Amino acid sequence: MDMNTNNDKIKLLMADDNEELRAIFSNYFKNQSDIELVGIYDNGLDAFHSIKQNCPDVAVLDIIIPKLDGLAILEGLKEDGLCYTKIIMLTAVTNVNYTHKSLNLGAEYFMSKPFEIDVLARRIRELSKKTNKVYLSNQEKAPNKDKELYEKVTNVLNTIGFAPNLKGYQYLRSGIILCIHDTEFLSSITKLLYPTIAKQNNTVNTRVERAIRHSIETTWAKGSMSNYIELLGYTPFIKENLKPTNGEFIASIVEYIKKNI
């Protein structure tokens, strides 16, 4: 079940086939002013698709759950590499192999049932703060001469409505800055820009391309096209609500920023 979202709150998703536990989650988190339960599922497959589509800040997953178990969800998310959702694994089975495999696949915490929900809420808040520190450290690493440009690109993406917890957001920002510095990147998105971003982030070209595509499609699905049109003041290639390609979007933002530096 998906729920409405509030941009000021920590976005939380939960998946567990225990109906009583889902009810406890729902009742508890509806009373937390800083955490919003944006999705709650009784099976792993629906949870997996929701995480990929919406990229919540934190997801709490039962390790043994119908259709797609917690480990399979972690494996799928690691393979896709499209978002920075922090994962907390739950289990009623004490098995050190589960613990090690979950952590190796990228889980942040592993909690055994039964557990205190107040403790879980603290872990969720800790992970959200950790995510924010990652974004800050990225900004601090930006060269001083590029700090103003870095902030300007960040503000543009935020104004349009891009979610910073999507990996495509980070790749887009890097790509836009590279293209502003050297227009050669714009004329060779696939052969030059993607490989450069991939090298910077220790990944591969195809994941960069897919992550940027995912970020654009997710943003457009939220109805952010009007923000884009309002910011740029024109629609150079959008007709009948078509989404821009990666290259078209990057080129339009580069042009906008160059005009307003």
Backbone as numpy.savetxt, mean C-alpha at the origin, in Angstrom:
# Nx Ny Nz CAx CAy CAz Cx Cy Cz
-16.41 -8.87 4.39 -17.25 -7.68 4.39 -16.38 -6.44 4.39
-16.56 -5.57 3.40 -15.83 -4.31 3.34 -16.64 -3.24 4.03
-15.93 -2.23 4.55 -16.58 -1.15 5.26 -16.10 0.17 4.71
-16.82 1.27 5.03 -16.38 2.60 4.61 -15.13 2.99 5.35
-14.33 3.89 4.76 -13.05 4.25 5.35 -12.98 5.70 5.73
-12.12 6.00 6.71 -11.81 7.36 7.14 -10.31 7.52 7.00
-9.89 8.51 6.20 -8.47 8.64 5.87 -7.58 8.97 7.05
-8.17 9.45 8.17 -7.36 9.85 9.33 -7.07 8.69 10.27
-7.66 7.54 10.04 -7.51 6.41 10.96 -6.57 5.34 10.40
-6.06 4.52 11.31 -5.28 3.35 10.90 -6.25 2.37 10.26
-5.94 1.94 9.03 -6.82 1.00 8.32 -6.46 -0.43 8.72
-7.43 -1.15 9.26 -7.21 -2.50 9.76 -8.11 -3.49 9.03
-7.54 -4.63 8.64 -8.31 -5.73 8.05 -8.11 -6.96 8.91
-9.16 -7.77 9.03 -9.08 -8.97 9.86 -9.70 -10.14 9.12
-9.09 -11.33 9.23 -9.64 -12.53 8.63 -9.52 -13.69 9.61
-10.66 -14.28 9.96 -10.69 -15.43 10.87 -12.02 -16.14 10.67
-12.01 -17.47 10.68 -13.25 -18.20 10.46 -14.05 -18.42 11.73
-13.56 -17.86 12.85 -14.28 -17.97 14.11 -15.26 -16.79 14.22
-16.54 -17.11 14.16 -17.57 -16.06 14.15 -17.55 -15.23 15.42
-17.32 -15.89 16.55 -17.30 -15.17 17.83 -16.14 -14.18 17.87
-14.98 -14.58 17.38 -13.82 -13.68 17.38 -14.06 -12.50 16.43
-14.69 -12.76 15.30 -14.99 -11.66 14.38 -15.92 -10.64 15.04
-16.87 -11.14 15.80 -17.81 -10.25 16.50 -17.07 -9.41 17.55
-16.13 -10.05 18.27 -15.34 -9.33 19.27 -14.53 -8.22 18.59
-13.91 -8.57 17.47 -13.13 -7.59 16.72 -14.01 -6.40 16.31
-15.14 -6.72 15.73 -16.03 -5.67 15.22 -16.49 -4.75 16.34
-16.90 -5.31 17.46 -17.38 -4.50 18.58 -16.27 -3.68 19.21
-15.08 -4.28 19.31 -13.97 -3.58 19.96 -13.49 -2.40 19.11
-13.25 -2.65 17.84 -12.60 -1.62 17.02 -13.55 -0.53 16.57
-14.85 -0.76 16.67 -15.77 0.33 16.35 -15.70 1.43 17.42
-15.12 1.10 18.59 -15.00 2.07 19.67 -13.59 2.65 19.80
-12.71 2.34 18.84 -11.35 2.89 18.85 -11.29 4.10 17.93
-10.96 5.24 18.48 -11.03 6.48 17.71 -9.96 6.58 16.63
-8.87 5.83 16.77 -7.76 5.96 15.82 -7.59 4.75 14.91
-8.44 3.72 15.07 -8.34 2.51 14.24 -9.69 2.24 13.59
-9.67 1.94 12.30 -10.90 1.64 11.58 -10.81 0.25 10.96
-11.77 -0.59 11.28 -11.83 -1.93 10.70 -12.47 -1.81 9.31
-11.64 -1.86 8.28 -12.12 -1.61 6.91 -12.55 -2.89 6.19
-12.26 -4.04 6.78 -12.68 -5.30 6.18 -12.57 -6.42 7.18
-13.57 -7.31 7.21 -13.52 -8.45 8.12 -14.08 -9.66 7.36
-13.30 -10.75 7.32 -13.60 -11.88 6.44 -13.53 -13.21 7.19
-14.32 -14.17 6.67 -14.31 -15.51 7.26 -13.48 -16.49 6.43
-12.81 -15.99 5.38 -11.97 -16.85 4.56 -10.77 -16.06 4.02
-9.70 -16.79 3.71 -8.47 -16.14 3.31 -8.48 -15.58 1.90
-9.27 -16.17 1.02 -9.27 -15.74 -0.38 -9.82 -14.32 -0.51
-10.96 -14.07 0.14 -11.53 -12.72 0.09 -10.59 -11.71 0.77
-9.97 -12.13 1.86 -9.04 -11.24 2.56 -7.86 -10.89 1.67
-7.33 -11.90 0.99 -6.18 -11.69 0.10 -6.51 -10.68 -1.00
-7.66 -10.85 -1.64 -8.04 -9.93 -2.71 -8.24 -8.51 -2.17
-8.81 -8.40 -0.97 -9.04 -7.08 -0.38 -7.73 -6.38 -0.02
-6.77 -7.15 0.51 -5.47 -6.57 0.83 -4.79 -6.06 -0.44
-4.82 -6.85 -1.50 -4.20 -6.45 -2.76 -4.87 -5.20 -3.33
-6.19 -5.12 -3.20 -6.93 -4.01 -3.79 -6.83 -2.74 -2.97
-6.94 -2.88 -1.64 -7.08 -1.70 -0.77 -5.85 -1.37 0.06
-4.96 -2.32 0.21 -3.70 -2.11 0.92 -3.89 -1.43 2.29
-4.59 -2.08 3.22 -4.76 -1.49 4.55 -3.42 -1.35 5.25
-3.39 -0.55 6.31 -2.14 -0.36 7.05 -1.70 -1.65 7.74
-2.65 -2.35 8.34 -2.35 -3.57 9.09 -3.42 -4.62 8.79
-3.02 -5.88 8.67 -3.97 -6.99 8.52 -3.68 -8.03 9.60
-4.73 -8.51 10.25 -4.62 -9.57 11.26 -5.23 -10.83 10.64
-4.42 -11.88 10.47 -4.84 -13.06 9.74 -4.70 -14.32 10.59
-5.74 -15.14 10.58 -5.63 -16.47 11.18 -4.77 -17.33 10.26
-3.89 -18.13 10.82 -2.99 -18.93 9.99 -3.72 -20.11 9.35
-4.76 -20.63 10.03 -5.56 -21.73 9.47 -6.95 -21.21 9.20
-7.24 -20.99 7.92 -8.49 -20.34 7.53 -8.91 -20.91 6.17
-10.22 -21.04 5.93 -10.70 -21.67 4.68 -10.26 -20.94 3.41
-10.22 -21.69 2.31 -9.99 -21.22 0.94 -8.54 -20.82 0.67
-7.93 -20.06 1.59 -6.54 -19.67 1.42 -5.98 -19.40 2.81
-5.03 -20.23 3.26 -4.55 -20.06 4.64 -3.61 -18.87 4.76
-3.29 -18.54 6.01 -2.48 -17.35 6.26 -1.13 -17.37 5.60
-0.48 -18.52 5.58 0.83 -18.62 4.94 0.73 -18.39 3.44
-0.33 -18.91 2.82 -0.53 -18.71 1.38 -0.78 -17.23 1.07
-1.49 -16.56 1.96 -1.70 -15.12 1.77 -0.37 -14.39 1.82
0.46 -14.71 2.81 1.78 -14.08 2.91 2.61 -14.34 1.66
2.58 -15.58 1.17 3.35 -15.92 -0.02 2.87 -15.11 -1.23
1.56 -14.99 -1.37 1.00 -14.23 -2.48 1.35 -12.76 -2.41
1.30 -12.18 -1.23 1.62 -10.77 -1.06 3.10 -10.52 -1.32
3.94 -11.44 -0.86 5.38 -11.29 -1.08 5.71 -11.37 -2.57
5.04 -12.27 -3.27 5.29 -12.43 -4.70 4.84 -11.20 -5.48
3.66 -10.66 -5.13 3.14 -9.50 -5.85 3.95 -8.24 -5.53
4.30 -8.08 -4.25 5.09 -6.92 -3.84 4.44 -5.60 -4.16
3.10 -5.49 -4.00 2.41 -4.28 -4.43 2.01 -3.34 -3.30
2.14 -3.75 -2.05 1.77 -2.84 -0.98 2.58 -3.13 0.28
2.47 -2.21 1.24 3.25 -2.30 2.47 2.39 -2.67 3.68
1.32 -3.39 3.47 0.47 -3.80 4.59 1.29 -4.63 5.59
1.19 -4.25 6.86 1.86 -5.00 7.93 0.97 -6.14 8.38
1.54 -7.32 8.57 0.76 -8.52 8.86 1.02 -9.03 10.27
-0.08 -9.29 11.00 -0.03 -9.97 12.30 -0.73 -11.31 12.12
-0.03 -12.38 12.45 -0.58 -13.73 12.30 -1.14 -14.23 13.64
-2.30 -14.89 13.57 -2.92 -15.49 14.74 -2.99 -17.01 14.55
-2.86 -17.74 15.64 -3.03 -19.19 15.55 -3.36 -19.79 16.90
-4.16 -20.87 16.86 -4.45 -21.64 18.07 -3.54 -22.85 18.16
-2.70 -23.02 17.14 -1.79 -24.17 17.08 -0.37 -23.72 17.40
0.23 -24.31 18.40 1.61 -23.97 18.75 2.56 -24.80 17.89
3.20 -24.14 16.96 4.09 -24.82 16.04 5.21 -23.86 15.64
6.42 -24.16 16.06 7.53 -23.25 15.81 7.79 -23.09 14.32
7.47 -24.09 13.52 7.67 -23.99 12.08 6.75 -22.93 11.46
5.50 -22.87 11.98 4.58 -21.84 11.51 5.14 -20.46 11.83
5.66 -20.33 13.04 6.20 -19.04 13.46 7.35 -18.61 12.55
8.30 -19.49 12.35 9.46 -19.16 11.54 9.07 -18.86 10.10
8.18 -19.67 9.54 7.80 -19.46 8.15 7.03 -18.15 7.98
6.15 -17.84 8.93 5.39 -16.59 8.86 6.32 -15.39 8.88
7.28 -15.39 9.79 8.20 -14.27 9.90 9.10 -14.18 8.67
9.52 -15.32 8.15 10.36 -15.32 6.94 9.61 -14.79 5.72
8.29 -14.98 5.71 7.47 -14.50 4.59 7.06 -13.04 4.75
7.44 -12.42 5.87 7.19 -10.99 6.01 6.24 -10.58 7.11
5.70 -11.54 7.87 4.82 -11.17 8.99 5.62 -10.40 10.04
4.96 -9.44 10.67 5.62 -8.61 11.68 5.51 -9.23 13.08
4.34 -9.81 13.37 4.10 -10.41 14.68 3.39 -11.74 14.50
3.56 -12.61 15.51 2.89 -13.91 15.52 2.30 -14.07 16.91
0.96 -14.10 17.02 0.29 -14.15 18.32 -0.50 -15.44 18.46
-0.37 -16.08 19.61 -1.09 -17.32 19.88 -2.44 -17.02 20.52
-3.45 -17.79 20.14 -4.76 -17.68 20.77 -4.77 -18.53 22.04
-5.49 -18.11 23.09 -6.21 -16.84 23.20 -5.24 -15.68 23.46
-5.68 -14.48 23.18 -4.84 -13.31 23.38 -5.71 -12.17 23.91
-5.04 -11.18 24.51 -5.74 -9.99 24.99 -5.89 -9.02 23.83
-7.11 -8.61 23.56 -7.32 -7.74 22.40 -6.70 -6.36 22.60
-6.57 -5.94 23.86 -5.89 -4.67 24.13 -4.42 -4.74 23.71
-3.80 -5.90 23.94 -2.41 -6.09 23.53 -2.30 -6.06 22.01
-3.25 -6.72 21.35 -3.26 -6.70 19.89 -3.41 -5.28 19.36
-4.28 -4.50 19.97 -4.48 -3.11 19.53 -3.18 -2.31 19.67
-2.43 -2.57 20.74 -1.14 -1.87 20.91 -0.18 -2.25 19.79
-0.16 -3.54 19.44 0.72 -3.98 18.35 0.33 -3.30 17.04
-0.95 -3.18 16.80 -1.44 -2.53 15.57 -0.98 -1.08 15.53
-1.07 -0.40 16.65 -0.64 1.01 16.69 0.87 1.12 16.51
1.61 0.19 17.10 3.06 0.19 16.94 3.46 0.01 15.47
2.79 -0.90 14.79 3.11 -1.15 13.38 2.77 0.05 12.52
1.69 0.74 12.84 1.32 1.92 12.07 2.38 3.00 12.23
2.89 3.18 13.45 3.95 4.16 13.68 5.21 3.76 12.95
5.51 2.46 12.92 6.69 1.97 12.22 6.60 2.28 10.73
5.40 2.10 10.15 5.21 2.42 8.74 5.47 3.89 8.48
4.94 4.75 9.35 5.16 6.19 9.17 6.63 6.55 9.24
7.39 5.86 10.11 8.82 6.14 10.22 9.55 5.77 8.94
9.07 4.72 8.25 9.69 4.35 6.98 9.56 5.48 5.98
8.38 6.08 5.89 8.19 7.18 4.95 9.09 8.36 5.32
9.20 8.64 6.62 10.04 9.75 7.06 11.50 9.50 6.73
11.96 8.27 6.96 13.36 7.98 6.68 13.66 8.11 5.19
12.69 7.73 4.34 12.88 7.90 2.90 13.07 9.37 2.55
12.28 10.23 3.20 12.37 11.65 2.92 13.70 12.21 3.42
14.13 11.73 4.58 15.38 12.24 5.14 16.57 11.85 4.26
16.45 10.72 3.53 17.53 10.28 2.67 17.60 11.05 1.36
16.54 11.81 1.03 16.55 12.56 -0.21 17.66 13.61 -0.16
18.44 13.77 -1.23 19.50 14.79 -1.24 18.93 16.16 -0.94
19.72 17.01 -0.23 19.24 18.33 0.15 18.77 19.14 -1.05
19.53 19.06 -2.16 19.18 19.84 -3.34 17.85 19.38 -3.95
17.44 18.15 -3.64 16.20 17.63 -4.18 15.04 17.67 -3.18
15.30 18.18 -1.99 14.28 18.12 -0.95 13.00 18.85 -1.36
13.15 20.05 -1.93 11.98 20.82 -2.33 11.21 20.09 -3.44
11.94 19.52 -4.40 11.31 18.78 -5.48 10.63 17.53 -4.93
11.30 16.83 -4.03 10.75 15.63 -3.40 9.41 15.95 -2.72
9.40 17.06 -1.98 8.19 17.45 -1.26 7.08 17.86 -2.23
7.47 18.50 -3.33 6.47 18.94 -4.30 5.81 17.75 -4.98
6.61 16.77 -5.38 6.05 15.56 -6.00 5.16 14.82 -5.01
5.61 14.73 -3.76 4.81 14.07 -2.72 3.47 14.76 -2.56
3.47 16.10 -2.52 2.23 16.86 -2.34 1.27 16.65 -3.52
1.83 16.57 -4.73 0.99 16.36 -5.91 0.31 14.99 -5.84
1.09 13.94 -5.54 0.52 12.60 -5.45 -0.52 12.51 -4.34
-0.25 13.16 -3.20 -1.20 13.14 -2.10 -2.48 13.90 -2.45
-2.33 15.01 -3.15 -3.49 15.81 -3.55 -4.40 15.04 -4.49
-3.80 14.30 -5.41 -4.59 13.50 -6.34 -5.31 12.37 -5.60
-4.68 11.83 -4.56 -5.33 10.80 -3.76 -4.61 9.47 -3.73
-3.33 9.46 -4.11 -2.56 8.22 -4.05 -2.29 7.83 -2.60
-2.39 6.53 -2.32 -2.14 6.02 -0.97 -0.65 5.79 -0.77
-0.01 6.44 0.21 1.43 6.29 0.41 1.86 4.88 0.77
0.93 4.03 1.24 1.34 2.68 1.62 1.40 1.72 0.44
1.09 2.20 -0.76 1.27 1.38 -1.95 2.69 1.51 -2.46
3.31 0.41 -2.82 4.67 0.47 -3.33 4.74 1.30 -4.60
3.68 1.24 -5.40 3.67 2.03 -6.62 3.80 3.51 -6.37
3.34 3.97 -5.20 3.47 5.38 -4.83 4.94 5.76 -4.74
5.73 4.94 -4.07 7.16 5.22 -3.93 7.86 5.18 -5.29
7.50 4.19 -6.11 8.11 4.07 -7.43 7.73 5.24 -8.33
6.46 5.66 -8.26 6.01 6.81 -9.05 6.79 8.06 -8.69
6.93 8.29 -7.40 7.65 9.50 -6.96 9.08 9.47 -7.46
9.75 8.33 -7.34 11.12 8.21 -7.84 11.18 8.45 -9.34
10.21 7.85 -10.07 10.21 7.98 -11.52 9.97 9.40 -11.97
9.06 10.09 -11.32 8.76 11.49 -11.69 9.99 12.36 -11.47
10.67 12.17 -10.34 11.87 12.97 -10.05 12.97 12.68 -11.06
13.16 11.41 -11.41 14.16 11.06 -12.41 13.86 11.74 -13.74
12.59 11.73 -14.15 12.20 12.32 -15.43 12.34 13.84 -15.43
12.14 14.47 -14.29 12.32 15.92 -14.21 13.79 16.27 -14.39
14.66 15.45 -13.83 16.10 15.70 -13.95 16.62 15.39 -15.35
16.05 14.36 -15.98 16.56 13.92 -17.28 15.40 13.44 -18.13
15.05 14.20 -19.17 13.89 13.86 -20.00 14.10 12.58 -20.81
15.33 12.10 -20.87 15.58 10.86 -21.59 14.79 9.70 -20.98
14.56 9.77 -19.66 13.80 8.72 -19.00 12.37 8.67 -19.54
11.81 9.84 -19.87 10.44 9.90 -20.37 10.29 9.22 -21.71
11.32 9.28 -22.52 11.25 8.69 -23.85 11.58 7.21 -23.85
11.96 6.69 -22.69 12.28 5.26 -22.59 11.84 4.71 -21.24
10.52 4.70 -21.04 9.96 4.27 -19.75 10.32 2.82 -19.44
10.11 1.95 -20.41 10.31 0.51 -20.18 11.78 0.13 -20.11
12.57 0.66 -21.04 13.97 0.23 -21.15 14.92 0.98 -20.23
14.52 2.16 -19.76 15.44 2.96 -18.95 14.88 3.30 -17.57
13.63 3.81 -17.53 13.09 4.28 -16.25 12.83 3.13 -15.29
12.09 2.11 -15.73 11.78 0.99 -14.85 13.05 0.30 -14.32
14.03 0.02 -15.19 15.26 -0.61 -14.67 15.98 0.24 -13.64
15.96 1.58 -13.82 16.64 2.46 -12.87 15.94 2.43 -11.52
14.60 2.51 -11.53 13.84 2.44 -10.28 14.03 1.08 -9.61
14.02 0.02 -10.43 14.21 -1.33 -9.89 15.55 -1.46 -9.20
16.58 -0.92 -9.80 17.93 -0.99 -9.22 17.98 -0.23 -7.90
17.33 0.93 -7.85 17.31 1.72 -6.62 16.62 0.99 -5.48
15.66 0.14 -5.82 14.84 -0.52 -4.80 15.10 -2.02 -4.69
16.16 -2.49 -5.31 16.55 -3.89 -5.23 15.41 -4.83 -5.63
14.79 -4.53 -6.78 13.72 -5.37 -7.27 13.89 -5.53 -8.78
12.84 -5.97 -9.46 12.94 -6.21 -10.91 11.99 -5.29 -11.66
12.27 -5.10 -12.96 11.51 -4.16 -13.79 10.01 -4.44 -13.77
9.64 -5.72 -13.91 8.23 -6.07 -14.02 7.46 -5.71 -12.76
8.09 -5.84 -11.60 7.41 -5.49 -10.36 7.22 -3.99 -10.23
8.19 -3.22 -10.72 8.04 -1.77 -10.72 6.86 -1.37 -11.59
6.83 -1.91 -12.80 5.74 -1.58 -13.74 4.38 -1.97 -13.16
4.28 -3.18 -12.59 3.01 -3.65 -12.04 2.59 -2.84 -10.83
3.55 -2.49 -9.99 3.22 -1.72 -8.78 2.71 -0.33 -9.14
3.34 0.32 -10.12 2.87 1.64 -10.56 1.48 1.52 -11.17
1.27 0.49 -12.00 -0.04 0.28 -12.61 -1.10 0.06 -11.55
-0.78 -0.77 -10.57 -1.71 -1.06 -9.47 -2.05 0.21 -8.71
-1.06 1.04 -8.45 -1.28 2.27 -7.71 -2.20 3.22 -8.48
-1.98 3.36 -9.77 -2.83 4.23 -10.59 -4.26 3.70 -10.64
-4.41 2.40 -10.87 -5.74 1.82 -10.97 -6.49 1.90 -9.65
-5.79 1.67 -8.55 -6.42 1.76 -7.24 -6.87 3.18 -6.95
-6.04 4.15 -7.30 -6.38 5.55 -7.07 -7.58 5.96 -7.92
-7.59 5.54 -9.17 -8.72 5.88 -10.04 -10.00 5.21 -9.58
-9.89 4.00 -9.05 -11.07 3.29 -8.57 -11.73 4.01 -7.39
-10.94 4.80 -6.67 -11.47 5.57 -5.54 -12.18 6.84 -6.01
-12.18 7.10 -7.32 -12.81 8.31 -7.83 -11.93 9.53 -7.80
-10.60 9.32 -7.86 -9.66 10.42 -7.74 -9.35 11.11 -9.07
-9.99 10.68 -10.15 -9.73 11.32 -11.44 -10.08 12.81 -11.40
-11.16 13.16 -10.68 -11.56 14.56 -10.60 -10.49 15.39 -9.91
-9.79 14.82 -8.89 -8.70 15.53 -8.23 -7.56 15.79 -9.21
-7.29 14.79 -10.03 -6.22 14.90 -11.02 -6.54 16.00 -12.03
-7.79 15.99 -12.54 -8.21 16.99 -13.52 -8.19 18.38 -12.91
-8.68 18.50 -11.67 -8.71 19.81 -11.00 -7.31 20.35 -10.78
-6.37 19.48 -10.43 -5.01 19.93 -10.15 -4.32 20.40 -11.43
-4.40 19.60 -12.47 -3.69 19.93 -13.70 -4.43 20.96 -14.55
-5.73 21.01 -14.40 -6.50 22.01 -15.13 -6.78 21.63 -16.56
-6.39 20.45 -16.97 -6.65 19.99 -18.33 -6.59 18.47 -18.37
-7.08 17.88 -19.44 -7.07 16.43 -19.60 -6.44 16.07 -20.94
-5.13 15.97 -21.00 -4.45 15.78 -22.27 -4.76 14.47 -22.98
-5.16 13.44 -22.23 -5.37 12.16 -22.89 -6.56 11.39 -22.34
-7.20 11.92 -21.28 -8.30 11.18 -20.66 -9.60 11.45 -21.42
-10.19 10.41 -21.94 -11.47 10.49 -22.61 -12.36 9.37 -22.08
-13.61 9.73 -21.81 -14.57 8.74 -21.34 -14.09 8.00 -20.10
-13.45 8.76 -19.19 -13.00 8.21 -17.90 -11.99 7.08 -18.03
-11.18 7.10 -19.09 -10.12 6.11 -19.22 -8.95 6.46 -18.31
-8.35 5.45 -17.72 -7.19 5.67 -16.87 -5.96 5.93 -17.74
-5.06 6.84 -17.30 -3.82 7.05 -18.05 -2.90 5.84 -17.92
-2.08 5.61 -18.92 -1.04 4.60 -18.80 0.01 5.11 -17.82
0.92 4.24 -17.40 1.99 4.66 -16.51 2.76 5.84 -17.11
3.16 5.68 -18.37 3.94 6.72 -19.02 3.18 8.02 -19.16
1.90 7.94 -19.53 1.08 9.15 -19.68 0.94 9.89 -18.36
0.72 9.12 -17.29 0.56 9.77 -15.99 1.85 10.45 -15.56
2.96 9.74 -15.65 4.25 10.32 -15.26 4.54 11.56 -16.08
4.33 11.49 -17.39 4.62 12.64 -18.26 3.77 13.85 -17.89
2.50 13.63 -17.56 1.62 14.74 -17.22 2.04 15.41 -15.92
2.46 14.62 -14.94 2.89 15.20 -13.67 4.23 15.92 -13.83
5.13 15.34 -14.63 6.42 16.00 -14.90 6.17 17.36 -15.54
5.29 17.42 -16.52 4.99 18.67 -17.20 4.39 19.69 -16.23
3.46 19.23 -15.39 2.83 20.11 -14.41 3.86 20.71 -13.44
4.72 19.85 -12.91 5.69 20.31 -11.92 6.72 21.25 -12.55
7.15 20.95 -13.76 8.12 21.84 -14.44 7.54 23.23 -14.65
6.25 23.29 -14.90 5.59 24.58 -15.10 5.43 25.35 -13.79
5.47 24.63 -12.69 5.16 25.27 -11.40 6.34 25.27 -10.42
7.54 24.92 -10.89 8.71 24.96 -10.02 9.08 26.41 -9.74
